[in-house]
Coordinates of C-alpha atoms in Angstrom, one line a residue:
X234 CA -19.5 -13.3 61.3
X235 CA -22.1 -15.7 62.7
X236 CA -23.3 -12.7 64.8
X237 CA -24.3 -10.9 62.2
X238 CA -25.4 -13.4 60.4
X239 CA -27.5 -14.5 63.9
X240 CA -28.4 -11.0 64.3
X241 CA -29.8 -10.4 60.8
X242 CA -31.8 -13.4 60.5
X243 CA -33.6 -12.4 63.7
X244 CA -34.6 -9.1 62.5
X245 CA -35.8 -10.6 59.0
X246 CA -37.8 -12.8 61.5
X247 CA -38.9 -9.9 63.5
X248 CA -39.9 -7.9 60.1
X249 CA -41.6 -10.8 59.0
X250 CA -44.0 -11.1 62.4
X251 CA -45.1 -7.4 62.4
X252 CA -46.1 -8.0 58.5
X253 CA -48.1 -10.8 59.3
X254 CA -49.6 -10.0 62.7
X255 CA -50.4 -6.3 60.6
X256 CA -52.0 -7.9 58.1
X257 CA -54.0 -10.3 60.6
X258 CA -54.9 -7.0 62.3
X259 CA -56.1 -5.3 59.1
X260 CA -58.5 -8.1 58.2
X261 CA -59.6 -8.2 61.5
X262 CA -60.8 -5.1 61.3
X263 CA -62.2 -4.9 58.3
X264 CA -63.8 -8.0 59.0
X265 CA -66.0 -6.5 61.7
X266 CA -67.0 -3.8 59.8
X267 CA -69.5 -3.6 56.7
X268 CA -68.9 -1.8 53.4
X269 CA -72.1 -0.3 51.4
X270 CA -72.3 0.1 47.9
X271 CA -74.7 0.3 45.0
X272 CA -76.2 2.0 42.2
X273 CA -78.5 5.5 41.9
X274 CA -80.2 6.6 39.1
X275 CA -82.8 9.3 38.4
X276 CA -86.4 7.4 38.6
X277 CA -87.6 8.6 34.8
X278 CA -84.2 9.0 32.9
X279 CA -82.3 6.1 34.6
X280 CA -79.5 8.6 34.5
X281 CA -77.0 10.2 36.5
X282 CA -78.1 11.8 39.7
X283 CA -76.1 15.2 39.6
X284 CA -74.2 16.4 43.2
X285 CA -75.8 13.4 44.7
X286 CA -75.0 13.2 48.7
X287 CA -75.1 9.9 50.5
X288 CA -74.9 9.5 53.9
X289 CA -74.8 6.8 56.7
X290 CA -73.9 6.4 60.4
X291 CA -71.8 10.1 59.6
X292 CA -70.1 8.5 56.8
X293 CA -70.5 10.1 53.7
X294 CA -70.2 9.8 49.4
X295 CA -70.5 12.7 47.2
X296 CA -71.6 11.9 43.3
X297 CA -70.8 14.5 40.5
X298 CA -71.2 12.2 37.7
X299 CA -71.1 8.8 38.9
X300 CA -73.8 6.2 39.4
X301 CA -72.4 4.6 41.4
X302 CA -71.4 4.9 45.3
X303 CA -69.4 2.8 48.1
X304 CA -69.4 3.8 51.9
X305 CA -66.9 1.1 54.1
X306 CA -66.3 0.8 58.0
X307 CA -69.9 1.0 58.7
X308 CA -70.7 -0.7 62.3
X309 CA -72.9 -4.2 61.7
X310 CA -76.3 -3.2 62.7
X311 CA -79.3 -0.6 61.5
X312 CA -78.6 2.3 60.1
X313 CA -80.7 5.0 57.9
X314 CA -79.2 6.1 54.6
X315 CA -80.3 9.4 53.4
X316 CA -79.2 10.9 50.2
X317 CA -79.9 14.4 48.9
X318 CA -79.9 16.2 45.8
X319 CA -80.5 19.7 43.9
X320 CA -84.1 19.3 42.7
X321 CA -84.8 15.9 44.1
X322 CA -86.8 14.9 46.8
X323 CA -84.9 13.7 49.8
X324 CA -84.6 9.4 49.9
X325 CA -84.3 7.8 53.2
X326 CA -84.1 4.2 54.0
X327 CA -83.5 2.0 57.3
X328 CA -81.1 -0.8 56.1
X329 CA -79.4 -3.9 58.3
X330 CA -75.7 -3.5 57.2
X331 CA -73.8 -6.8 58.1
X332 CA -70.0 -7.6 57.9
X333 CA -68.4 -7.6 54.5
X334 CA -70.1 -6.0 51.7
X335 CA -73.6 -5.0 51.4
X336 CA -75.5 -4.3 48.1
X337 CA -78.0 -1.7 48.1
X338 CA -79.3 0.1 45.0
X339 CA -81.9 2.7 45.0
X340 CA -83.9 5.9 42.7
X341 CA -84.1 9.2 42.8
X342 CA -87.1 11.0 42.2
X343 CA -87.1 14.6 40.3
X344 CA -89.5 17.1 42.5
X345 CA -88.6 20.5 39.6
X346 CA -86.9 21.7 37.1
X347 CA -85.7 25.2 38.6
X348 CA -87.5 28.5 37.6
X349 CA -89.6 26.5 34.8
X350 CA -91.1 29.3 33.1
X351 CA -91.0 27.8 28.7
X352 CA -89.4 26.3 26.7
X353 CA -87.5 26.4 22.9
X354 CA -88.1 23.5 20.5
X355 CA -85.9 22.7 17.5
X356 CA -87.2 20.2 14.6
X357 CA -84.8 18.1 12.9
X358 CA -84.7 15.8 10.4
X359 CA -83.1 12.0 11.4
X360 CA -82.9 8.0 9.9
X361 CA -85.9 7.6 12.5
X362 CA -87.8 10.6 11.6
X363 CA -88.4 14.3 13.4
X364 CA -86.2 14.7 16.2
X365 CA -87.6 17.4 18.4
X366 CA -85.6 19.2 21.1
X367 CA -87.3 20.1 24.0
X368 CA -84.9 22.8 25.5
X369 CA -86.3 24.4 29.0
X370 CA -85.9 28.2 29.7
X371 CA -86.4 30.0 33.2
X372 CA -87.9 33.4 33.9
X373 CA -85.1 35.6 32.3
X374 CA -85.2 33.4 28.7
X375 CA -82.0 31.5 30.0
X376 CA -81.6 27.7 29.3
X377 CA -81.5 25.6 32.4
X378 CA -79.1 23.0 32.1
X379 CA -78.9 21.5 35.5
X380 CA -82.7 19.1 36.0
X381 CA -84.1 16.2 36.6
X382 CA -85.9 13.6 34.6
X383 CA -90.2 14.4 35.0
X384 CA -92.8 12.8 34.1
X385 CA -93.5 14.7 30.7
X386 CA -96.2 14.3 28.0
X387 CA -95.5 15.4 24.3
X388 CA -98.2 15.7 21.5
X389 CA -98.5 18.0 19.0
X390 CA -100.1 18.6 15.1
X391 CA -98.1 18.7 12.0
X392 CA -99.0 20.7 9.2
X393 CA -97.4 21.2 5.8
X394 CA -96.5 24.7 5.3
X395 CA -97.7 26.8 2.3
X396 CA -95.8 29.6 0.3
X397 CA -92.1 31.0 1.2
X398 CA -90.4 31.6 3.9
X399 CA -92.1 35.1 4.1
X400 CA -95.2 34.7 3.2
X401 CA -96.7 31.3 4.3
X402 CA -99.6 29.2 5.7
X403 CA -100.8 25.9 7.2
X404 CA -101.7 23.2 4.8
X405 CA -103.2 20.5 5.2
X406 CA -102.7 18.8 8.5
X407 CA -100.7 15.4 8.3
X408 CA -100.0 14.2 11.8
X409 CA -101.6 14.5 14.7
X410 CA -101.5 13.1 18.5
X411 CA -98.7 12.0 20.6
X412 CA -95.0 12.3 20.4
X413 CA -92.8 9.8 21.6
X414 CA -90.3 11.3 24.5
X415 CA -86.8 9.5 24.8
X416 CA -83.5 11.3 27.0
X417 CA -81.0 12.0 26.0
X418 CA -78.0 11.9 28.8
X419 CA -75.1 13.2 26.1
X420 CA -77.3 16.7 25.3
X421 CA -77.0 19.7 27.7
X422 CA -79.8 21.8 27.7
X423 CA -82.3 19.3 25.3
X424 CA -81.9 15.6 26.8
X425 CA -85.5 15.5 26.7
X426 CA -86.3 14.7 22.7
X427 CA -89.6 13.8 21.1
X428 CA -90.3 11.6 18.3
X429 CA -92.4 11.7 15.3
X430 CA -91.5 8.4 12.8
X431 CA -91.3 8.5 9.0
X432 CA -93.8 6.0 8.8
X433 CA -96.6 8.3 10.5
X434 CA -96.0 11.7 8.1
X435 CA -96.9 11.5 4.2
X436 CA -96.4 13.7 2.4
X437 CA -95.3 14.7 -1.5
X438 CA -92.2 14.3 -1.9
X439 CA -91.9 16.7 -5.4
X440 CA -94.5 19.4 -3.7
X441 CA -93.9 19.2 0.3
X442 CA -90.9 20.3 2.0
X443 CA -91.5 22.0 5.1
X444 CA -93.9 21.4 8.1
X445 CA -95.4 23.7 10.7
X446 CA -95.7 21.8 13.9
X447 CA -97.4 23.0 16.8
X448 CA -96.5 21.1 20.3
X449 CA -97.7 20.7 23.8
X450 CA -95.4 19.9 26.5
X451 CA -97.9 18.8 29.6
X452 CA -95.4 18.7 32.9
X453 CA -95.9 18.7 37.2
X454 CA -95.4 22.3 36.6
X455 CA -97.9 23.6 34.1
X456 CA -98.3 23.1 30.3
X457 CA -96.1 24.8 27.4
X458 CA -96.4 25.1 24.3
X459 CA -93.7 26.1 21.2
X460 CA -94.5 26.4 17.0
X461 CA -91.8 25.5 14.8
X462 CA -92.2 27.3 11.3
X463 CA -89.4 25.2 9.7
X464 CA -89.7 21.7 9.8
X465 CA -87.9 19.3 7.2
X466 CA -90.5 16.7 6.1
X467 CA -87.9 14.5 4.0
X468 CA -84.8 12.8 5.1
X469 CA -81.4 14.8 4.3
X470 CA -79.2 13.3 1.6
X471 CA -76.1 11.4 3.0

């Protein structure tokens, strides 16, 4: 009985050992290594970088839909991170990666939205004002829903429309200039929106109920333009 006993108490002491020296071992190791992580976002929208590819020392982290990445077991030392993405220009950077974690947090710039040819604009009434959608199409009329944020300039001129919905014309013209741009990371083919406030459109409430507006879309890749025939100049009822 005080064999067993013996013998039982030296392999719980035995078990006991290997835990610990494998858990010595573990932070041991992971002690001499670094771990890399941080945040990416697209330079103009600050949003998701989509199929985002980060890579260091052959180590690697692919992001669909996240922001954020984390690379571990990285040798102390220097070491160039490259990341890659559809329609982004490539990012490099030499970092010094020490032991334990490293914080690193960079942008991606948009270089095109693919096979830009036009784009589709819808007018809609909101609390804030005229939401306009700014929807991009490529060369056979189809909406492209996978691009970056660009440095985009919106203006356009606002005129009330005249007549029916057959038979109409421009009236007089009651905005003009400018329209704020805002994305919109929920939307999928219009998270580019413009902006035209209440405040800047007056107009009869009894007499004027539609809008013609003419916009300009100035991009990296040429200029577009769209003409909306129905545009609601009043807020909808709740």
């Amino acid at each position: 009985m005080r064999r067993l006993r013996t013998g039982g108490i030296i392999a719980l002491g035995l078990g006991v050992l290997v835990a610990v020296l494998f858990v010595v071992a573990y932070f041991t190791t992971q002690v001499n290594y670094g771990i890399l992580k941080g945040t990416v976002v697209d330079l103009y929208s600050q949003d998701v970088v989509r199929k985002l590819t980060i890579t260091i020392d052959g180590r690697s982290d692919i992001l669909f839909r996240s922001k954020e990445y984390q690379l571990t077991r990285i040798p102390p030392g220097k070491h160039v991170l490259k990341a890659e993405a559809p329609y982004y220009y490539p990012f490099s950077q030499e970092l010094e990666i020490r032991r334990g974690v490293n914080v690193f947090n960079f942008t991606m710039e948009g270089k095109e939205i693919p096979d830009l040819a036009g784009i589709i604009c819808f007018a809609d009434p909101t609390d804030r004002g005229i939401e306009i959608e700014i929807r991009f199409k490529d060369s056979k009329g189809i909406g492209i829903s996978d691009f970056p944020g660009m440095p985009l300039q919106f203006e356009g001129k606002l005129y009330v429309r005249e007549g029916d919905e057959e038979n109409y014309s421009r009236g007089r013209l009651i905005y003009e200039g400018p329209i704020e741009l805002f994305w919109d990371p929920k939307a999928y083919l219009a998270r580019n929106k413009g902006l035209i406030p209440w405040e800047k459109i007056q107009v009869d409430r009894e007499k004027e109920k539609y809008g013609l507006l003419e916009v300009l879309l100035h991009t990296p890749q040429g200029d577009f333009t769209e003409f909306i025939e129905d545009v609601e100049l009043q807020k909808r009822e709740e």
